[in-house]
């Protein structure tokens, strides 16, 4: 784990996020429609793949000609010559779910501008830029591996905070199997949404009141730069895509 040291947001990042168009280039708020797209597409393709395998196996078993492909593909009749609910799912699931997934993708793209405008407005009011540092473990959330990250406002990157992070890392490293399982359970329940940051105190008692926890994909879990937007109901911490920041090397 990296040591938390005093950190000032680089000028290129500050400039990029101060402009609505620059913010839109570097920040992409998550979308429920995009998440639904992924889930529906995976399920639809899985059902389609199973049906195709079943079709080819049946045609091979009964030595059926290629002209009977669609007859077998759309068949929902089981061995007892009655409608089989599972076959109905395999046949009609992809036909319904894949187009629905495409609709969700279109909805996500069409609403991206409004999501980003709302995020920029909130950031412009009382947001700040912060570096998020990953803790040395991972857990599964939404069917993918993620890493919990600690966010501390730049001007609070003190020795005291560094010692606190080292203490958290030490605490995690000494957990037994039951303790690790309980920690994972807590993180899954509290860090289920990728952009919602929670007080670190809710997971690690004794944490500084200004410390936040958020999760990031395992591939970028060591460190991210965040546009943090405090709110009454929840605090959002949007990942800043540094490759989209002008003047960033």
mmCIF file of C-alpha atoms in Angstrom:
data_model
loop_
_atom_site.group_PDB
_atom_site.id
_atom_site.type_symbol
_atom_site.label_atom_id
_atom_site.label_comp_id
_atom_site.label_asym_id
_atom_site.label_seq_id
_atom_site.Cartn_x
_atom_site.Cartn_y
_atom_site.Cartn_z
ATOM 1 C CA UNK A 1 0.000 0.000 0.000
ATOM 2 C CA UNK A 2 1.266 3.478 -0.804
ATOM 3 C CA UNK A 3 1.934 5.903 2.034
ATOM 4 C CA UNK A 4 -0.515 8.764 2.219
ATOM 5 C CA UNK A 5 1.369 12.057 1.944
ATOM 6 C CA UNK A 6 0.194 15.646 1.525
ATOM 7 C CA UNK A 7 -1.155 15.917 -2.015
ATOM 8 C CA UNK A 8 -2.228 18.896 -4.082
ATOM 9 C CA UNK A 9 -4.376 18.345 -7.153
ATOM 10 C CA UNK A 10 -2.256 19.034 -10.266
ATOM 11 C CA UNK A 11 -3.204 22.197 -12.158
ATOM 12 C CA UNK A 12 -4.178 20.316 -15.367
ATOM 13 C CA UNK A 13 -6.739 18.275 -13.403
ATOM 14 C CA UNK A 14 -8.141 21.333 -11.625
ATOM 15 C CA UNK A 15 -8.466 23.219 -14.920
ATOM 16 C CA UNK A 16 -10.077 20.261 -16.674
ATOM 17 C CA UNK A 17 -12.734 19.803 -14.015
ATOM 18 C CA UNK A 18 -13.513 23.508 -13.709
ATOM 19 C CA UNK A 19 -14.988 23.542 -17.219
ATOM 20 C CA UNK A 20 -18.238 21.768 -18.119
ATOM 21 C CA UNK A 21 -16.886 20.331 -21.378
ATOM 22 C CA UNK A 22 -13.611 19.318 -19.776
ATOM 23 C CA UNK A 23 -15.468 17.646 -16.913
ATOM 24 C CA UNK A 24 -17.609 15.701 -19.377
ATOM 25 C CA UNK A 25 -14.495 14.424 -21.164
ATOM 26 C CA UNK A 26 -12.766 13.191 -18.021
ATOM 27 C CA UNK A 27 -15.658 12.042 -15.831
ATOM 28 C CA UNK A 28 -18.267 9.410 -16.731
ATOM 29 C CA UNK A 29 -20.877 8.932 -13.975
ATOM 30 C CA UNK A 30 -22.169 5.388 -13.758
ATOM 31 C CA UNK A 31 -25.556 4.494 -15.200
ATOM 32 C CA UNK A 32 -28.160 2.039 -13.969
ATOM 33 C CA UNK A 33 -29.136 1.504 -17.608
ATOM 34 C CA UNK A 34 -25.542 0.609 -18.519
ATOM 35 C CA UNK A 35 -25.405 -1.876 -15.659
ATOM 36 C CA UNK A 36 -28.724 -3.367 -16.786
ATOM 37 C CA UNK A 37 -27.316 -3.619 -20.319
ATOM 38 C CA UNK A 38 -24.414 -5.728 -19.113
ATOM 39 C CA UNK A 39 -26.557 -8.038 -16.994
ATOM 40 C CA UNK A 40 -29.231 -8.548 -19.663
ATOM 41 C CA UNK A 41 -26.662 -9.114 -22.403
ATOM 42 C CA UNK A 42 -24.726 -11.721 -20.424
ATOM 43 C CA UNK A 43 -27.883 -13.634 -19.506
ATOM 44 C CA UNK A 44 -29.268 -13.402 -23.049
ATOM 45 C CA UNK A 45 -26.034 -14.626 -24.639
ATOM 46 C CA UNK A 46 -25.703 -17.451 -22.109
ATOM 47 C CA UNK A 47 -29.226 -18.669 -22.886
ATOM 48 C CA UNK A 48 -28.586 -18.357 -26.618
ATOM 49 C CA UNK A 49 -25.340 -20.333 -26.360
ATOM 50 C CA UNK A 50 -27.035 -23.099 -24.376
ATOM 51 C CA UNK A 51 -29.898 -23.305 -26.880
ATOM 52 C CA UNK A 52 -27.491 -23.498 -29.837
ATOM 53 C CA UNK A 53 -25.484 -26.270 -28.187
ATOM 54 C CA UNK A 54 -28.719 -28.116 -27.455
ATOM 55 C CA UNK A 55 -29.920 -27.665 -31.050
ATOM 56 C CA UNK A 56 -26.745 -29.053 -32.605
ATOM 57 C CA UNK A 57 -26.663 -31.936 -30.146
ATOM 58 C CA UNK A 58 -30.297 -32.837 -30.921
ATOM 59 C CA UNK A 59 -29.804 -32.570 -34.682
ATOM 60 C CA UNK A 60 -26.713 -34.752 -34.482
ATOM 61 C CA UNK A 61 -28.466 -37.303 -32.289
ATOM 62 C CA UNK A 62 -31.439 -37.629 -34.640
ATOM 63 C CA UNK A 63 -29.428 -37.086 -37.826
ATOM 64 C CA UNK A 64 -31.660 -34.142 -38.777
ATOM 65 C CA UNK A 65 -30.909 -32.095 -41.872
ATOM 66 C CA UNK A 66 -29.899 -28.436 -41.787
ATOM 67 C CA UNK A 67 -33.311 -27.438 -43.092
ATOM 68 C CA UNK A 68 -34.771 -28.369 -39.679
ATOM 69 C CA UNK A 69 -32.465 -26.033 -37.723
ATOM 70 C CA UNK A 70 -35.069 -23.356 -36.989
ATOM 71 C CA UNK A 71 -37.719 -25.959 -36.210
ATOM 72 C CA UNK A 72 -35.465 -27.406 -33.513
ATOM 73 C CA UNK A 73 -34.195 -23.985 -32.406
ATOM 74 C CA UNK A 74 -37.698 -22.688 -31.654
ATOM 75 C CA UNK A 75 -38.985 -25.937 -30.198
ATOM 76 C CA UNK A 76 -40.244 -25.627 -26.617
ATOM 77 C CA UNK A 77 -41.638 -29.165 -26.383
ATOM 78 C CA UNK A 78 -39.990 -31.548 -23.950
ATOM 79 C CA UNK A 79 -39.616 -35.314 -24.031
ATOM 80 C CA UNK A 80 -43.183 -35.815 -22.762
ATOM 81 C CA UNK A 81 -44.524 -33.682 -25.648
ATOM 82 C CA UNK A 82 -45.614 -30.881 -23.304
ATOM 83 C CA UNK A 83 -44.267 -27.350 -23.072
ATOM 84 C CA UNK A 84 -41.025 -27.282 -21.062
ATOM 85 C CA UNK A 85 -40.565 -23.993 -19.112
ATOM 86 C CA UNK A 86 -36.778 -24.286 -19.356
ATOM 87 C CA UNK A 87 -36.937 -24.642 -23.132
ATOM 88 C CA UNK A 88 -39.209 -21.598 -23.256
ATOM 89 C CA UNK A 89 -36.515 -19.659 -21.372
ATOM 90 C CA UNK A 90 -33.722 -20.889 -23.656
ATOM 91 C CA UNK A 91 -35.679 -20.056 -26.821
ATOM 92 C CA UNK A 92 -37.390 -16.798 -25.938
ATOM 93 C CA UNK A 93 -34.988 -15.466 -23.322
ATOM 94 C CA UNK A 94 -32.370 -14.287 -25.843
ATOM 95 C CA UNK A 95 -35.034 -12.952 -28.213
ATOM 96 C CA UNK A 96 -36.367 -10.726 -25.420
ATOM 97 C CA UNK A 97 -33.252 -9.968 -23.369
ATOM 98 C CA UNK A 98 -30.725 -9.105 -26.098
ATOM 99 C CA UNK A 99 -32.902 -6.414 -27.761
ATOM 100 C CA UNK A 100 -33.794 -5.126 -24.288
ATOM 101 C CA UNK A 101 -30.083 -4.918 -23.477
ATOM 102 C CA UNK A 102 -29.505 -2.875 -26.627
ATOM 103 C CA UNK A 103 -32.322 -0.526 -25.584
ATOM 104 C CA UNK A 104 -30.656 -0.089 -22.173
ATOM 105 C CA UNK A 105 -27.362 0.750 -23.888
ATOM 106 C CA UNK A 106 -29.058 3.377 -26.039
ATOM 107 C CA UNK A 107 -30.810 4.846 -22.984
ATOM 108 C CA UNK A 108 -27.485 5.009 -21.145
ATOM 109 C CA UNK A 109 -25.815 6.869 -24.009
ATOM 110 C CA UNK A 110 -28.740 9.260 -24.461
ATOM 111 C CA UNK A 111 -28.809 10.165 -20.757
ATOM 112 C CA UNK A 112 -25.040 10.471 -20.292
ATOM 113 C CA UNK A 113 -25.110 14.210 -20.928
ATOM 114 C CA UNK A 114 -27.718 14.876 -18.229
ATOM 115 C CA UNK A 115 -25.888 12.658 -15.721
ATOM 116 C CA UNK A 116 -22.633 14.491 -16.343
ATOM 117 C CA UNK A 117 -24.295 17.916 -16.188
ATOM 118 C CA UNK A 118 -25.785 17.072 -12.796
ATOM 119 C CA UNK A 119 -22.436 15.740 -11.545
ATOM 120 C CA UNK A 120 -20.617 18.866 -12.774
ATOM 121 C CA UNK A 121 -23.158 21.178 -11.147
ATOM 122 C CA UNK A 122 -22.745 19.403 -7.807
ATOM 123 C CA UNK A 123 -18.945 19.367 -8.146
ATOM 124 C CA UNK A 124 -18.885 23.097 -8.946
ATOM 125 C CA UNK A 125 -20.861 23.898 -5.791
ATOM 126 C CA UNK A 126 -18.894 22.095 -3.097
ATOM 127 C CA UNK A 127 -16.729 19.391 -4.673
ATOM 128 C CA UNK A 128 -13.003 18.860 -4.500
ATOM 129 C CA UNK A 129 -10.308 16.726 -6.131
ATOM 130 C CA UNK A 130 -8.652 14.012 -4.078
ATOM 131 C CA UNK A 131 -6.374 11.042 -4.507
ATOM 132 C CA UNK A 132 -7.800 7.666 -3.483
ATOM 133 C CA UNK A 133 -5.339 5.035 -2.271
ATOM 134 C CA UNK A 134 -6.083 1.319 -2.256
ATOM 135 C CA UNK A 135 -6.037 -0.861 0.820
ATOM 136 C CA UNK A 136 -4.108 -4.148 0.446
ATOM 137 C CA UNK A 137 -6.993 -6.549 -0.180
ATOM 138 C CA UNK A 138 -9.854 -7.139 -2.581
ATOM 139 C CA UNK A 139 -13.416 -8.395 -2.497
ATOM 140 C CA UNK A 140 -16.165 -9.289 -4.944
ATOM 141 C CA UNK A 141 -18.888 -6.740 -5.751
ATOM 142 C CA UNK A 142 -21.374 -6.911 -8.609
ATOM 143 C CA UNK A 143 -19.678 -10.031 -10.011
ATOM 144 C CA UNK A 144 -16.232 -8.432 -10.290
ATOM 145 C CA UNK A 145 -13.147 -8.049 -8.116
ATOM 146 C CA UNK A 146 -12.738 -4.599 -6.575
ATOM 147 C CA UNK A 147 -10.375 -2.911 -4.140
ATOM 148 C CA UNK A 148 -11.468 -0.597 -1.310
ATOM 149 C CA UNK A 149 -9.814 2.818 -1.500
ATOM 150 C CA UNK A 150 -9.333 5.514 1.118
ATOM 151 C CA UNK A 151 -10.084 9.135 0.213
ATOM 152 C CA UNK A 152 -8.748 11.976 2.329
ATOM 153 C CA UNK A 153 -8.962 15.671 1.353
ATOM 154 C CA UNK A 154 -5.612 16.855 0.030
ATOM 155 C CA UNK A 155 -4.827 19.308 2.845
ATOM 156 C CA UNK A 156 -5.397 16.581 5.441
ATOM 157 C CA UNK A 157 -2.707 14.206 4.203
ATOM 158 C CA UNK A 158 -0.806 14.356 7.469
ATOM 159 C CA UNK A 159 1.483 12.025 9.358
ATOM 160 C CA UNK A 160 -1.418 11.164 11.629
ATOM 161 C CA UNK A 161 -3.490 10.003 8.653
ATOM 162 C CA UNK A 162 -0.558 7.992 7.298
ATOM 163 C CA UNK A 163 -0.242 6.223 10.647
ATOM 164 C CA UNK A 164 -3.979 5.539 10.639
ATOM 165 C CA UNK A 165 -3.789 3.955 7.161
ATOM 166 C CA UNK A 166 -0.821 1.858 8.239
ATOM 167 C CA UNK A 167 -2.843 0.749 11.250
ATOM 168 C CA UNK A 168 -5.775 -0.270 9.039
ATOM 169 C CA UNK A 169 -3.437 -2.239 6.776
ATOM 170 C CA UNK A 170 -1.928 -3.944 9.817
ATOM 171 C CA UNK A 171 -5.390 -4.708 11.201
ATOM 172 C CA UNK A 172 -6.441 -6.303 7.914
ATOM 173 C CA UNK A 173 -3.238 -8.342 7.599
ATOM 174 C CA UNK A 174 -3.734 -9.920 11.026
ATOM 175 C CA UNK A 175 -7.373 -10.950 10.557
ATOM 176 C CA UNK A 176 -8.128 -14.642 10.851
ATOM 177 C CA UNK A 177 -10.435 -16.458 8.447
ATOM 178 C CA UNK A 178 -13.597 -15.490 10.341
ATOM 179 C CA UNK A 179 -12.485 -11.866 10.620
ATOM 180 C CA UNK A 180 -11.673 -11.659 6.912
ATOM 181 C CA UNK A 181 -15.044 -13.144 6.060
ATOM 182 C CA UNK A 182 -16.830 -10.609 8.260
ATOM 183 C CA UNK A 183 -14.846 -7.716 6.751
ATOM 184 C CA UNK A 184 -15.709 -8.857 3.234
ATOM 185 C CA UNK A 185 -19.375 -9.150 4.180
ATOM 186 C CA UNK A 186 -19.346 -5.611 5.588
ATOM 187 C CA UNK A 187 -17.629 -4.169 2.523
ATOM 188 C CA UNK A 188 -20.004 -5.921 0.122
ATOM 189 C CA UNK A 189 -23.024 -4.513 1.963
ATOM 190 C CA UNK A 190 -21.681 -0.980 2.377
ATOM 191 C CA UNK A 191 -19.603 -0.491 -0.801
ATOM 192 C CA UNK A 192 -22.001 -1.988 -3.318
ATOM 193 C CA UNK A 193 -22.144 1.127 -5.534
ATOM 194 C CA UNK A 194 -18.974 2.109 -7.406
ATOM 195 C CA UNK A 195 -19.221 5.895 -6.991
ATOM 196 C CA UNK A 196 -20.779 6.187 -3.540
ATOM 197 C CA UNK A 197 -18.201 6.948 -0.843
ATOM 198 C CA UNK A 198 -18.979 6.105 2.773
ATOM 199 C CA UNK A 199 -17.374 7.257 6.041
ATOM 200 C CA UNK A 200 -14.440 4.973 6.817
ATOM 201 C CA UNK A 201 -15.695 4.905 10.410
ATOM 202 C CA UNK A 202 -18.579 2.627 9.370
ATOM 203 C CA UNK A 203 -16.114 -0.130 8.437
ATOM 204 C CA UNK A 204 -13.048 0.700 10.537
ATOM 205 C CA UNK A 205 -14.058 2.161 13.923
ATOM 206 C CA UNK A 206 -11.761 4.923 15.097
ATOM 207 C CA UNK A 207 -11.142 6.296 11.596
ATOM 208 C CA UNK A 208 -10.779 10.074 11.174
ATOM 209 C CA UNK A 209 -14.185 11.707 10.530
ATOM 210 C CA UNK A 210 -13.034 13.120 7.187
ATOM 211 C CA UNK A 211 -11.791 9.767 5.797
ATOM 212 C CA UNK A 212 -13.952 8.106 3.155
ATOM 213 C CA UNK A 213 -14.058 4.652 1.593
ATOM 214 C CA UNK A 214 -14.967 3.888 -2.007
ATOM 215 C CA UNK A 215 -14.242 0.953 -4.278
ATOM 216 C CA UNK A 216 -12.430 0.742 -7.593
ATOM 217 C CA UNK A 217 -11.849 -2.006 -10.168
ATOM 218 C CA UNK A 218 -9.027 -4.308 -9.140
ATOM 219 C CA UNK A 219 -7.033 -3.320 -12.230
ATOM 220 C CA UNK A 220 -6.773 0.290 -10.990
ATOM 221 C CA UNK A 221 -7.171 -0.423 -7.315
ATOM 222 C CA UNK A 222 -3.834 0.972 -6.139
ATOM 223 C CA UNK A 223 -4.634 4.621 -6.841
ATOM 224 C CA UNK A 224 -7.214 6.797 -8.566
ATOM 225 C CA UNK A 225 -7.929 10.514 -8.717
ATOM 226 C CA UNK A 226 -11.501 11.408 -7.741
ATOM 227 C CA UNK A 227 -13.873 14.307 -8.173
ATOM 228 C CA UNK A 228 -15.563 14.183 -4.766
ATOM 229 C CA UNK A 229 -19.032 15.655 -4.283
ATOM 230 C CA UNK A 230 -20.341 15.690 -0.689
ATOM 231 C CA UNK A 231 -24.117 15.407 -0.389
ATOM 232 C CA UNK A 232 -26.844 15.146 2.225
ATOM 233 C CA UNK A 233 -27.832 11.589 1.309
ATOM 234 C CA UNK A 234 -24.559 10.297 -0.101
ATOM 235 C CA UNK A 235 -21.103 11.416 -1.154
ATOM 236 C CA UNK A 236 -20.108 10.711 -4.728
ATOM 237 C CA UNK A 237 -16.502 10.129 -5.763
ATOM 238 C CA UNK A 238 -16.209 10.019 -9.551
ATOM 239 C CA UNK A 239 -13.056 8.558 -11.095
ATOM 240 C CA UNK A 240 -11.187 11.100 -13.200
ATOM 241 C CA UNK A 241 -9.865 9.578 -16.421
ATOM 242 C CA UNK A 242 -6.391 11.127 -16.455
ATOM 243 C CA UNK A 243 -5.834 10.101 -20.079
ATOM 244 C CA UNK A 244 -8.567 12.611 -20.975
ATOM 245 C CA UNK A 245 -6.977 15.474 -19.030
ATOM 246 C CA UNK A 246 -5.304 18.023 -21.304
ATOM 247 C CA UNK A 247 -1.730 18.728 -20.303
ATOM 248 C CA UNK A 248 -1.436 15.552 -18.227
ATOM 249 C CA UNK A 249 1.690 13.525 -18.896
#
